[in-house]
Amino acid sequence: MSRWSLLCLAVALMACGKVVIDHAPTSNLLDAETASLETGLGVWTAWYGVTASRAATDARDGEAVLRVEVTEPYGWGVHLDNWPGFAARPGAHRASFWARGTTGRSVVASMKVSWRDSDGEELQAQTLTSPVLSGQWVRTALELTAPEGTERMSVDVTGDEGAVGDVIELDALVVQEALSTP
């Protein structure tokens, strides 16, 4: 890059004003494949009442989603198959996910984050619940606090409603440490 290009870049950045970055791009506690589904399912697996697959579709981020197809009535769920979960620390966190579903149904998705100790015992669980899903992507987010003693974290996504054949798509699932602001 030439000096002239660097000078132009510096002037342009200064003209933008103060920039605040609230997290590092790699701070998601979920591994990249599990969070983004770009190269596979990661460690997602069907839990009950569904088939779970990676689908190349009109994703919210990237090119693929976690496709959850309801196969039985009375609830559904997917979870992580990596007991006791991903490494985590106590303190403030942010969790979010994007979801969409079968139009005309009263389906919601609930993402439960379980904070665990070194033995895998659940210390605390916190749940974020989407609004009723439609064919449009909706983001659900929540500020969380992992209790003292947290060393691991696991996630599941469930729903109480849904008819056989309903489809829920999930994308960009994130659990990250919240950085304190200056």
CSV table of N, CA and C in Angstrom, one decimal:
chain,number,residue,atom,x,y,z
A,1,MET,N,0.9,-1.2,0.0
A,1,MET,CA,0.0,0.0,0.0
A,1,MET,C,0.9,1.2,0.0
A,2,SER,N,0.6,2.2,-0.9
A,2,SER,CA,1.5,3.4,-1.0
A,2,SER,C,1.2,4.3,0.2
A,3,ARG,N,2.1,5.3,0.3
A,3,ARG,CA,2.0,6.3,1.4
A,3,ARG,C,0.7,7.1,1.2
A,4,TRP,N,0.4,7.4,-0.1
A,4,TRP,CA,-0.8,8.2,-0.4
A,4,TRP,C,-2.0,7.4,0.0
A,5,SER,N,-2.1,6.1,-0.3
A,5,SER,CA,-3.2,5.3,0.1
A,5,SER,C,-3.4,5.2,1.6
A,6,LEU,N,-2.3,5.1,2.3
A,6,LEU,CA,-2.3,5.1,3.8
A,6,LEU,C,-2.8,6.4,4.4
A,7,LEU,N,-2.4,7.5,3.8
A,7,LEU,CA,-2.8,8.8,4.2
A,7,LEU,C,-4.3,9.0,4.0
A,8,CYS,N,-4.8,8.6,2.8
A,8,CYS,CA,-6.2,8.7,2.5
A,8,CYS,C,-7.0,7.8,3.5
A,9,LEU,N,-6.5,6.6,3.8
A,9,LEU,CA,-7.2,5.7,4.7
A,9,LEU,C,-7.3,6.3,6.1
A,10,ALA,N,-6.2,6.9,6.6
A,10,ALA,CA,-6.2,7.5,7.9
A,10,ALA,C,-7.1,8.7,8.0
A,11,VAL,N,-7.2,9.5,6.9
A,11,VAL,CA,-8.1,10.7,6.9
A,11,VAL,C,-9.5,10.2,6.9
A,12,ALA,N,-9.8,9.2,6.1
A,12,ALA,CA,-11.2,8.6,6.1
A,12,ALA,C,-11.6,8.1,7.4
A,13,LEU,N,-10.7,7.3,8.1
A,13,LEU,CA,-11.0,6.8,9.4
A,13,LEU,C,-11.3,7.8,10.5
A,14,MET,N,-10.5,8.9,10.4
A,14,MET,CA,-10.7,10.0,11.4
A,14,MET,C,-12.0,10.7,11.2
A,15,ALA,N,-12.4,10.8,9.9
A,15,ALA,CA,-13.7,11.5,9.6
A,15,ALA,C,-14.9,10.7,10.1
A,16,CYS,N,-14.7,9.4,10.3
A,16,CYS,CA,-15.9,8.6,10.7
A,16,CYS,C,-16.3,8.8,12.2
A,17,GLY,N,-15.5,9.4,13.0
A,17,GLY,CA,-15.8,9.6,14.4
A,17,GLY,C,-15.4,8.4,15.2
A,18,LYS,N,-15.8,8.4,16.5
A,18,LYS,CA,-15.4,7.4,17.4
A,18,LYS,C,-16.1,6.0,17.0
A,19,VAL,N,-15.3,5.0,17.0
A,19,VAL,CA,-15.8,3.6,16.7
A,19,VAL,C,-15.7,2.8,18.0
A,20,VAL,N,-16.8,2.1,18.3
A,20,VAL,CA,-16.8,1.2,19.5
A,20,VAL,C,-17.0,-0.2,19.0
A,21,ILE,N,-16.1,-1.1,19.4
A,21,ILE,CA,-16.3,-2.5,19.0
A,21,ILE,C,-16.5,-3.2,20.3
A,22,ASP,N,-17.7,-3.8,20.4
A,22,ASP,CA,-18.1,-4.4,21.7
A,22,ASP,C,-17.7,-5.8,21.9
A,23,HIS,N,-17.1,-6.5,20.9
A,23,HIS,CA,-16.6,-7.8,21.0
A,23,HIS,C,-15.6,-8.1,19.9
A,24,ALA,N,-14.8,-9.1,20.2
A,24,ALA,CA,-13.9,-9.5,19.1
A,24,ALA,C,-14.6,-10.4,18.2
A,25,PRO,N,-14.3,-10.4,16.9
A,25,PRO,CA,-15.1,-11.2,16.0
A,25,PRO,C,-15.0,-12.7,16.2
A,26,THR,N,-14.0,-13.2,17.0
A,26,THR,CA,-13.9,-14.6,17.3
A,26,THR,C,-14.3,-14.9,18.7
A,27,SER,N,-15.0,-14.1,19.4
A,27,SER,CA,-15.3,-14.3,20.8
A,27,SER,C,-16.5,-15.2,21.1
A,28,ASN,N,-17.1,-15.8,20.0
A,28,ASN,CA,-18.2,-16.7,20.3
A,28,ASN,C,-17.7,-17.9,21.0
A,29,LEU,N,-18.4,-18.3,22.1
A,29,LEU,CA,-18.0,-19.5,22.8
A,29,LEU,C,-18.3,-20.8,22.0
A,30,LEU,N,-19.3,-20.7,21.1
A,30,LEU,CA,-19.6,-21.8,20.2
A,30,LEU,C,-18.5,-21.8,19.1
A,31,ASP,N,-18.1,-23.0,18.7
A,31,ASP,CA,-17.1,-23.1,17.6
A,31,ASP,C,-17.7,-22.5,16.3
A,32,ALA,N,-16.9,-22.1,15.4
A,32,ALA,CA,-17.4,-21.5,14.2
A,32,ALA,C,-18.4,-22.4,13.4
A,33,GLU,N,-18.1,-23.7,13.3
A,33,GLU,CA,-19.0,-24.5,12.5
A,33,GLU,C,-20.4,-24.7,13.2
A,34,THR,N,-20.4,-24.8,14.5
A,34,THR,CA,-21.7,-24.9,15.2
A,34,THR,C,-22.5,-23.6,15.2
A,35,ALA,N,-21.8,-22.5,15.2
A,35,ALA,CA,-22.4,-21.2,15.2
A,35,ALA,C,-23.0,-20.8,13.8
A,36,SER,N,-22.2,-21.0,12.8
A,36,SER,CA,-22.5,-20.5,11.5
A,36,SER,C,-23.1,-21.6,10.5
A,37,LEU,N,-22.8,-22.9,10.8
A,37,LEU,CA,-23.2,-24.0,9.9
A,37,LEU,C,-22.7,-23.9,8.5
A,38,GLU,N,-21.7,-23.2,8.3
A,38,GLU,CA,-21.2,-23.0,6.9
A,38,GLU,C,-20.6,-24.3,6.3
A,39,THR,N,-19.9,-25.1,7.1
A,39,THR,CA,-19.2,-26.2,6.6
A,39,THR,C,-19.8,-27.5,7.1
A,40,GLY,N,-20.8,-27.5,8.0
A,40,GLY,CA,-21.4,-28.7,8.5
A,40,GLY,C,-22.3,-28.3,9.6
A,41,LEU,N,-22.8,-29.4,10.3
A,41,LEU,CA,-23.7,-29.2,11.5
A,41,LEU,C,-23.0,-28.8,12.7
A,42,GLY,N,-21.7,-28.8,12.7
A,42,GLY,CA,-21.0,-28.6,14.0
A,42,GLY,C,-21.3,-29.7,14.9
A,43,VAL,N,-21.7,-29.4,16.2
A,43,VAL,CA,-22.0,-30.4,17.2
A,43,VAL,C,-23.5,-30.4,17.4
A,44,TRP,N,-24.4,-29.8,16.5
A,44,TRP,CA,-25.8,-29.9,16.7
A,44,TRP,C,-26.3,-31.3,16.4
A,45,THR,N,-27.3,-31.7,17.2
A,45,THR,CA,-27.9,-33.0,16.9
A,45,THR,C,-29.4,-32.9,17.3
A,46,ALA,N,-30.2,-33.7,16.7
A,46,ALA,CA,-31.6,-33.8,17.0
A,46,ALA,C,-31.7,-34.3,18.4
A,47,TRP,N,-32.6,-33.7,19.2
A,47,TRP,CA,-32.8,-34.2,20.6
A,47,TRP,C,-34.2,-34.9,20.7
A,48,TYR,N,-35.3,-34.3,20.4
A,48,TYR,CA,-36.5,-35.0,20.4
A,48,TYR,C,-37.5,-34.3,19.4
A,49,GLY,N,-38.3,-35.2,18.7
A,49,GLY,CA,-39.4,-34.7,17.8
A,49,GLY,C,-39.0,-34.0,16.6
A,50,VAL,N,-37.7,-34.2,16.1
A,50,VAL,CA,-37.2,-33.5,14.9
A,50,VAL,C,-36.2,-34.3,14.1
A,51,THR,N,-36.0,-33.9,12.9
A,51,THR,CA,-34.8,-34.2,12.2
A,51,THR,C,-34.0,-32.9,12.1
A,52,ALA,N,-32.7,-33.0,12.2
A,52,ALA,CA,-31.9,-31.8,12.2
A,52,ALA,C,-30.9,-31.9,11.0
A,53,SER,N,-30.8,-30.9,10.2
A,53,SER,CA,-29.8,-31.0,9.1
A,53,SER,C,-29.3,-29.6,8.8
A,54,ARG,N,-28.2,-29.6,8.1
A,54,ARG,CA,-27.6,-28.3,7.5
A,54,ARG,C,-28.3,-28.1,6.2
A,55,ALA,N,-28.8,-26.9,5.9
A,55,ALA,CA,-29.5,-26.7,4.7
A,55,ALA,C,-28.9,-25.4,4.0
A,56,ALA,N,-28.5,-25.6,2.8
A,56,ALA,CA,-28.1,-24.4,2.0
A,56,ALA,C,-29.3,-23.7,1.5
A,57,THR,N,-29.6,-22.6,2.0
A,57,THR,CA,-30.9,-21.9,1.8
A,57,THR,C,-30.6,-20.4,1.9
A,58,ASP,N,-31.7,-19.7,1.9
A,58,ASP,CA,-31.6,-18.2,2.0
A,58,ASP,C,-31.2,-17.9,3.5
A,59,ALA,N,-30.0,-18.1,3.9
A,59,ALA,CA,-29.5,-18.0,5.2
A,59,ALA,C,-29.5,-16.5,5.7
A,60,ARG,N,-29.6,-16.3,6.9
A,60,ARG,CA,-29.5,-14.9,7.5
A,60,ARG,C,-28.1,-14.4,7.3
A,61,ASP,N,-27.1,-15.3,7.7
A,61,ASP,CA,-25.7,-15.0,7.5
A,61,ASP,C,-25.0,-16.1,6.8
A,62,GLY,N,-24.3,-15.9,5.8
A,62,GLY,CA,-23.6,-16.9,5.1
A,62,GLY,C,-24.5,-17.7,4.1
A,63,GLU,N,-24.3,-19.0,4.0
A,63,GLU,CA,-25.0,-19.7,3.0
A,63,GLU,C,-25.8,-20.9,3.5
A,64,ALA,N,-25.7,-21.2,4.8
A,64,ALA,CA,-26.4,-22.4,5.4
A,64,ALA,C,-27.0,-22.1,6.7
A,65,VAL,N,-28.0,-22.9,7.1
A,65,VAL,CA,-28.8,-22.8,8.3
A,65,VAL,C,-28.9,-24.2,9.0
A,66,LEU,N,-29.3,-24.2,10.2
A,66,LEU,CA,-29.7,-25.4,10.9
A,66,LEU,C,-31.2,-25.5,10.7
A,67,ARG,N,-31.5,-26.6,9.9
A,67,ARG,CA,-32.9,-26.8,9.5
A,67,ARG,C,-33.5,-27.8,10.5
A,68,VAL,N,-34.5,-27.5,11.2
A,68,VAL,CA,-35.2,-28.3,12.2
A,68,VAL,C,-36.6,-28.6,11.7
A,69,GLU,N,-36.8,-29.9,11.3
A,69,GLU,CA,-38.1,-30.3,10.8
A,69,GLU,C,-38.8,-31.1,11.9
A,70,VAL,N,-40.0,-30.6,12.3
A,70,VAL,CA,-40.8,-31.3,13.4
A,70,VAL,C,-41.3,-32.6,12.8
A,71,THR,N,-41.1,-33.7,13.5
A,71,THR,CA,-41.5,-35.1,13.1
A,71,THR,C,-42.5,-35.7,14.0
A,72,GLU,N,-42.7,-35.0,15.2
A,72,GLU,CA,-43.7,-35.5,16.2
A,72,GLU,C,-44.4,-34.3,16.8
A,73,PRO,N,-45.6,-34.5,17.3
A,73,PRO,CA,-46.3,-33.4,18.0
A,73,PRO,C,-45.8,-33.3,19.4
A,74,TYR,N,-46.2,-32.2,20.1
A,74,TYR,CA,-46.0,-32.0,21.5
A,74,TYR,C,-44.6,-31.5,21.8
A,75,GLY,N,-43.9,-30.8,21.0
A,75,GLY,CA,-42.7,-30.2,21.3
A,75,GLY,C,-41.5,-30.8,20.4
A,76,TRP,N,-40.4,-30.0,20.4
A,76,TRP,CA,-39.3,-30.3,19.6
A,76,TRP,C,-38.0,-29.8,20.3
A,77,GLY,N,-36.9,-30.3,19.8
A,77,GLY,CA,-35.6,-29.8,20.4
A,77,GLY,C,-34.4,-30.3,19.6
A,78,VAL,N,-33.4,-29.4,19.6
A,78,VAL,CA,-32.0,-29.8,19.2
A,78,VAL,C,-31.1,-29.4,20.3
A,79,HIS,N,-29.9,-30.0,20.4
A,79,HIS,CA,-28.9,-29.7,21.4
A,79,HIS,C,-27.5,-30.0,20.9
A,80,LEU,N,-26.6,-29.6,21.7
A,80,LEU,CA,-25.2,-29.8,21.3
A,80,LEU,C,-24.7,-31.1,21.8
A,81,ASP,N,-24.0,-31.9,21.0
A,81,ASP,CA,-23.5,-33.2,21.3
A,81,ASP,C,-22.1,-33.1,21.6
A,82,ASN,N,-21.7,-32.3,22.6
A,82,ASN,CA,-20.3,-32.2,23.0
A,82,ASN,C,-20.2,-32.1,24.6
A,83,TRP,N,-20.9,-33.0,25.3
A,83,TRP,CA,-20.9,-32.9,26.7
A,83,TRP,C,-19.5,-32.7,27.3
A,84,PRO,N,-19.3,-31.9,28.3
A,84,PRO,CA,-20.2,-31.0,29.0
A,84,PRO,C,-20.3,-29.6,28.4
A,85,GLY,N,-20.0,-29.5,27.1
A,85,GLY,CA,-20.1,-28.2,26.5
A,85,GLY,C,-18.8,-27.5,26.1
A,86,PHE,N,-18.9,-26.2,25.7
A,86,PHE,CA,-17.8,-25.4,25.4
A,86,PHE,C,-17.2,-24.7,26.6
A,87,ALA,N,-15.9,-24.4,26.5
A,87,ALA,CA,-15.3,-23.7,27.6
A,87,ALA,C,-16.0,-22.3,27.8
A,88,ALA,N,-16.1,-21.9,29.1
A,88,ALA,CA,-16.7,-20.6,29.4
A,88,ALA,C,-16.1,-20.1,30.8
A,89,ARG,N,-16.4,-18.9,31.0
A,89,ARG,CA,-15.9,-18.3,32.3
A,89,ARG,C,-17.1,-17.5,33.0
A,90,PRO,N,-17.0,-17.3,34.3
A,90,PRO,CA,-18.0,-16.5,34.9
A,90,PRO,C,-18.0,-15.1,34.4
A,91,GLY,N,-19.2,-14.4,34.6
A,91,GLY,CA,-19.3,-13.0,34.2
A,91,GLY,C,-20.4,-12.8,33.2
A,92,ALA,N,-20.3,-11.5,32.7
A,92,ALA,CA,-21.4,-11.0,31.8
A,92,ALA,C,-21.2,-11.6,30.4
A,93,HIS,N,-22.3,-12.0,29.8
A,93,HIS,CA,-22.3,-12.6,28.4
A,93,HIS,C,-23.5,-12.1,27.7
A,94,ARG,N,-23.4,-12.2,26.4
A,94,ARG,CA,-24.5,-11.9,25.5
A,94,ARG,C,-24.8,-13.1,24.7
A,95,ALA,N,-26.1,-13.4,24.5
A,95,ALA,CA,-26.5,-14.6,23.7
A,95,ALA,C,-27.5,-14.1,22.6
A,96,SER,N,-27.4,-14.7,21.4
A,96,SER,CA,-28.4,-14.3,20.4
A,96,SER,C,-28.5,-15.4,19.4
A,97,PHE,N,-29.6,-15.4,18.7
A,97,PHE,CA,-29.8,-16.3,17.5
A,97,PHE,C,-30.8,-15.7,16.6
A,98,TRP,N,-30.7,-16.1,15.3
A,98,TRP,CA,-31.7,-15.7,14.3
A,98,TRP,C,-32.6,-17.0,14.0
A,99,ALA,N,-33.9,-16.8,13.8
A,99,ALA,CA,-34.8,-17.9,13.5
A,99,ALA,C,-35.9,-17.4,12.6
A,100,ARG,N,-36.4,-18.4,11.9
A,100,ARG,CA,-37.6,-18.2,11.1
A,100,ARG,C,-38.3,-19.5,11.1
A,101,GLY,N,-39.6,-19.5,10.8
A,101,GLY,CA,-40.4,-20.7,10.8
A,101,GLY,C,-41.5,-20.8,9.8
A,102,THR,N,-42.3,-21.8,9.9
A,102,THR,CA,-43.5,-22.0,9.1
A,102,THR,C,-44.5,-20.9,9.3
A,103,THR,N,-44.8,-20.2,8.3
A,103,THR,CA,-45.8,-19.1,8.4
A,103,THR,C,-47.2,-19.7,8.8
A,104,GLY,N,-47.9,-18.9,9.6
A,104,GLY,CA,-49.3,-19.3,10.0
A,104,GLY,C,-49.3,-20.2,11.2
A,105,ARG,N,-48.2,-20.4,11.8
A,105,ARG,CA,-48.2,-21.3,13.0
A,105,ARG,C,-47.8,-20.4,14.2
A,106,SER,N,-48.0,-20.9,15.4
A,106,SER,CA,-47.6,-20.2,16.6
A,106,SER,C,-46.4,-20.8,17.2
A,107,VAL,N,-45.4,-21.0,16.4
A,107,VAL,CA,-44.1,-21.6,16.8
A,107,VAL,C,-43.2,-20.6,17.3
A,108,VAL,N,-42.6,-20.8,18.4
A,108,VAL,CA,-41.5,-20.0,19.0
A,108,VAL,C,-40.3,-20.9,19.2
A,109,ALA,N,-39.1,-20.3,19.2
A,109,ALA,CA,-37.9,-21.0,19.6
A,109,ALA,C,-37.3,-20.5,20.8
A,110,SER,N,-36.9,-21.4,21.7
A,110,SER,CA,-36.3,-20.9,23.0
A,110,SER,C,-34.8,-21.5,23.0
A,111,MET,N,-33.9,-20.6,23.2
A,111,MET,CA,-32.5,-21.1,23.3
A,111,MET,C,-32.1,-21.0,24.8
A,112,LYS,N,-31.8,-22.2,25.4
A,112,LYS,CA,-31.4,-22.3,26.8
A,112,LYS,C,-29.9,-22.4,26.8
A,113,VAL,N,-29.3,-21.5,27.6
A,113,VAL,CA,-27.8,-21.6,27.9
A,113,VAL,C,-27.6,-22.1,29.3
A,114,SER,N,-26.9,-23.2,29.4
A,114,SER,CA,-26.7,-23.8,30.7
A,114,SER,C,-25.2,-23.6,31.1
A,115,TRP,N,-25.0,-23.0,32.2
A,115,TRP,CA,-23.7,-22.7,32.8
A,115,TRP,C,-23.3,-23.9,33.7
A,116,ARG,N,-22.1,-24.5,33.5
A,116,ARG,CA,-21.7,-25.7,34.2
A,116,ARG,C,-20.4,-25.6,34.9
A,117,ASP,N,-20.2,-26.3,35.9
A,117,ASP,CA,-18.9,-26.3,36.6
A,117,ASP,C,-18.0,-27.3,35.9
A,118,SER,N,-16.8,-27.6,36.5
A,118,SER,CA,-15.8,-28.4,35.9
A,118,SER,C,-16.2,-29.9,35.9
A,119,ASP,N,-17.2,-30.3,36.7
A,119,ASP,CA,-17.7,-31.7,36.7
A,119,ASP,C,-18.9,-31.8,35.7
A,120,GLY,N,-19.3,-30.7,35.1
A,120,GLY,CA,-20.5,-30.8,34.2
A,120,GLY,C,-21.8,-30.6,34.9
A,121,GLU,N,-21.8,-30.3,36.2
A,121,GLU,CA,-23.0,-30.0,36.9
A,121,GLU,C,-23.6,-28.6,36.5
A,122,GLU,N,-24.9,-28.6,36.2
A,122,GLU,CA,-25.5,-27.3,35.9
A,122,GLU,C,-25.5,-26.4,37.1
A,123,LEU,N,-24.9,-25.2,37.0
A,123,LEU,CA,-25.0,-24.2,38.0
A,123,LEU,C,-26.2,-23.3,37.9
A,124,GLN,N,-26.5,-23.0,36.6
A,124,GLN,CA,-27.6,-22.1,36.3
A,124,GLN,C,-28.0,-22.2,34.8
A,125,ALA,N,-29.2,-22.0,34.5
A,125,ALA,CA,-29.7,-22.0,33.1
A,125,ALA,C,-30.4,-20.7,32.9
A,126,GLN,N,-30.3,-20.1,31.7
A,126,GLN,CA,-31.0,-18.9,31.3
A,126,GLN,C,-31.5,-19.1,29.9
A,127,THR,N,-32.7,-18.7,29.6
A,127,THR,CA,-33.4,-18.9,28.4
A,127,THR,C,-33.8,-17.6,27.7
A,128,LEU,N,-33.6,-17.6,26.4
A,128,LEU,CA,-34.1,-16.5,25.5
A,128,LEU,C,-35.1,-17.1,24.6
A,129,THR,N,-36.2,-16.4,24.4
A,129,THR,CA,-37.3,-16.9,23.7
A,129,THR,C,-37.7,-16.0,22.6
A,130,SER,N,-37.8,-16.5,21.3
A,130,SER,CA,-38.1,-15.7,20.2
A,130,SER,C,-39.6,-15.3,20.2
A,131,PRO,N,-40.0,-14.3,19.5
A,131,PRO,CA,-41.4,-14.0,19.2
A,131,PRO,C,-41.9,-15.2,18.3
A,132,VAL,N,-43.2,-15.2,18.0
A,132,VAL,CA,-43.8,-16.2,17.1
A,132,VAL,C,-43.1,-16.0,15.8
A,133,LEU,N,-42.6,-17.2,15.3
A,133,LEU,CA,-41.8,-17.2,14.1
A,133,LEU,C,-42.7,-17.1,12.8
A,134,SER,N,-42.1,-16.5,11.8
A,134,SER,CA,-42.8,-16.4,10.5
A,134,SER,C,-41.8,-16.7,9.4
A,135,GLY,N,-42.1,-16.4,8.2
A,135,GLY,CA,-41.1,-16.7,7.1
A,135,GLY,C,-40.0,-15.7,7.1
A,136,GLN,N,-40.0,-14.6,7.9
A,136,GLN,CA,-39.0,-13.6,8.0
A,136,GLN,C,-38.0,-13.9,9.2
A,137,TRP,N,-36.8,-13.6,8.9
A,137,TRP,CA,-35.8,-13.8,10.0
A,137,TRP,C,-36.0,-12.8,11.2
A,138,VAL,N,-35.9,-13.3,12.4
A,138,VAL,CA,-36.0,-12.5,13.6
A,138,VAL,C,-34.9,-12.8,14.5
A,139,ARG,N,-34.3,-11.8,15.1
A,139,ARG,CA,-33.2,-12.0,16.0
A,139,ARG,C,-33.7,-11.9,17.4
A,140,THR,N,-33.2,-12.8,18.2
A,140,THR,CA,-33.5,-12.8,19.7
A,140,THR,C,-32.2,-12.7,20.4
A,141,ALA,N,-32.1,-11.8,21.4
A,141,ALA,CA,-30.9,-11.6,22.1
A,141,ALA,C,-31.2,-11.4,23.6
A,142,LEU,N,-30.2,-11.7,24.5
A,142,LEU,CA,-30.4,-11.5,25.9
A,142,LEU,C,-29.0,-11.3,26.6
A,143,GLU,N,-29.0,-10.4,27.5
A,143,GLU,CA,-27.8,-10.3,28.4
A,143,GLU,C,-27.8,-11.4,29.4
A,144,LEU,N,-26.7,-12.1,29.6
A,144,LEU,CA,-26.7,-13.2,30.6
A,144,LEU,C,-25.5,-13.0,31.6
A,145,THR,N,-25.6,-13.7,32.7
A,145,THR,CA,-24.5,-13.7,33.6
A,145,THR,C,-24.2,-15.1,34.0
A,146,ALA,N,-23.0,-15.6,33.7
A,146,ALA,CA,-22.5,-16.9,34.1
A,146,ALA,C,-22.1,-16.8,35.6
A,147,PRO,N,-22.6,-17.7,36.4
A,147,PRO,CA,-22.2,-17.6,37.9
A,147,PRO,C,-20.8,-18.0,38.1
A,148,GLU,N,-20.3,-17.6,39.3
A,148,GLU,CA,-19.0,-18.1,39.8
A,148,GLU,C,-18.9,-19.6,39.7
A,149,GLY,N,-17.8,-20.1,39.3
A,149,GLY,CA,-17.6,-21.5,39.2
A,149,GLY,C,-17.8,-22.1,37.8
A,150,THR,N,-18.3,-21.2,36.9
A,150,THR,CA,-18.6,-21.6,35.5
A,150,THR,C,-17.3,-22.0,34.8
A,151,GLU,N,-17.3,-23.1,34.2
A,151,GLU,CA,-16.1,-23.5,33.4
A,151,GLU,C,-16.6,-24.1,32.0
A,152,ARG,N,-17.8,-24.4,31.9
A,152,ARG,CA,-18.4,-24.9,30.6
A,152,ARG,C,-19.7,-24.3,30.4
A,153,MET,N,-20.2,-24.4,29.1
A,153,MET,CA,-21.5,-23.9,28.7
A,153,MET,C,-22.0,-24.8,27.6
A,154,SER,N,-23.3,-25.1,27.8
A,154,SER,CA,-24.0,-25.8,26.7
A,154,SER,C,-25.3,-25.1,26.3
A,155,VAL,N,-25.8,-25.5,25.1
A,155,VAL,CA,-26.9,-24.8,24.5
A,155,VAL,C,-27.9,-25.8,24.0
A,156,ASP,N,-29.2,-25.6,24.1
A,156,ASP,CA,-30.2,-26.3,23.4
A,156,ASP,C,-31.2,-25.3,22.9
A,157,VAL,N,-31.9,-25.7,21.8
A,157,VAL,CA,-33.0,-24.9,21.3
A,157,VAL,C,-34.2,-25.8,21.2
A,158,THR,N,-35.3,-25.3,21.8
A,158,THR,CA,-36.5,-26.1,21.9
A,158,THR,C,-37.8,-25.3,21.5
A,159,GLY,N,-38.9,-26.0,21.4
A,159,GLY,CA,-40.2,-25.3,21.2
A,159,GLY,C,-41.3,-26.2,21.8
A,160,ASP,N,-42.3,-25.6,22.3
A,160,ASP,CA,-43.4,-26.4,22.9
A,160,ASP,C,-44.5,-26.6,21.8
A,161,GLU,N,-44.5,-25.8,20.8
A,161,GLU,CA,-45.6,-25.9,19.8
A,161,GLU,C,-44.9,-26.4,18.5
A,162,GLY,N,-45.8,-26.8,17.6
A,162,GLY,CA,-45.3,-27.3,16.3
A,162,GLY,C,-46.1,-28.5,15.8
A,163,ALA,N,-46.4,-28.5,14.6
A,163,ALA,CA,-47.1,-29.7,14.0
A,163,ALA,C,-46.1,-30.4,13.1
A,164,VAL,N,-46.4,-31.7,12.9
A,164,VAL,CA,-45.5,-32.5,12.1
A,164,VAL,C,-45.4,-31.8,10.7
A,165,GLY,N,-44.2,-31.6,10.2
A,165,GLY,CA,-43.9,-31.0,9.0
A,165,GLY,C,-43.5,-29.5,9.1
A,166,ASP,N,-43.7,-28.9,10.3
A,166,ASP,CA,-43.3,-27.5,10.5
A,166,ASP,C,-41.7,-27.5,10.4
A,167,VAL,N,-41.2,-26.4,9.9
A,167,VAL,CA,-39.8,-26.2,9.8
A,167,VAL,C,-39.4,-25.0,10.5
A,168,ILE,N,-38.3,-25.1,11.3
A,168,ILE,CA,-37.7,-24.0,12.0
A,168,ILE,C,-36.3,-23.9,11.4
A,169,GLU,N,-35.8,-22.7,11.0
A,169,GLU,CA,-34.5,-22.5,10.6
A,169,GLU,C,-33.8,-21.6,11.6
A,170,LEU,N,-32.5,-22.0,12.0
A,170,LEU,CA,-31.7,-21.3,13.0
A,170,LEU,C,-30.4,-20.9,12.3
A,171,ASP,N,-29.9,-19.7,12.6
A,171,ASP,CA,-28.7,-19.2,12.1
A,171,ASP,C,-28.0,-18.3,13.0
A,172,ALA,N,-26.7,-18.1,12.8
A,172,ALA,CA,-25.9,-17.2,13.6
A,172,ALA,C,-26.1,-17.2,15.1
A,173,LEU,N,-25.9,-18.4,15.7
A,173,LEU,CA,-26.1,-18.6,17.1
A,173,LEU,C,-24.8,-18.2,17.8
A,174,VAL,N,-25.0,-17.3,18.8
A,174,VAL,CA,-23.9,-16.7,19.5
A,174,VAL,C,-24.1,-16.7,21.0
A,175,VAL,N,-23.0,-17.1,21.7
A,175,VAL,CA,-22.9,-16.9,23.2
A,175,VAL,C,-21.5,-16.3,23.3
A,176,GLN,N,-21.4,-15.1,23.8
A,176,GLN,CA,-20.0,-14.4,23.8
A,176,GLN,C,-19.9,-13.7,25.2
A,177,GLU,N,-18.6,-13.5,25.6
A,177,GLU,CA,-18.4,-12.7,26.7
A,177,GLU,C,-18.6,-11.3,26.4
A,178,ALA,N,-19.3,-10.6,27.3
A,178,ALA,CA,-19.5,-9.1,27.1
A,178,ALA,C,-18.3,-8.4,27.7
A,179,LEU,N,-17.7,-7.6,26.8
A,179,LEU,CA,-16.6,-6.8,27.3
A,179,LEU,C,-17.1,-5.5,28.0
A,180,SER,N,-16.5,-5.2,29.1
A,180,SER,CA,-16.9,-4.0,29.8
A,180,SER,C,-16.6,-2.7,28.9
A,181,THR,N,-17.4,-1.7,29.0
A,181,THR,CA,-17.1,-0.5,28.2
A,181,THR,C,-16.4,0.5,29.1
A,182,PRO,N,-15.5,1.2,28.5
A,182,PRO,CA,-14.6,2.2,29.3
A,182,PRO,C,-15.4,3.3,29.9
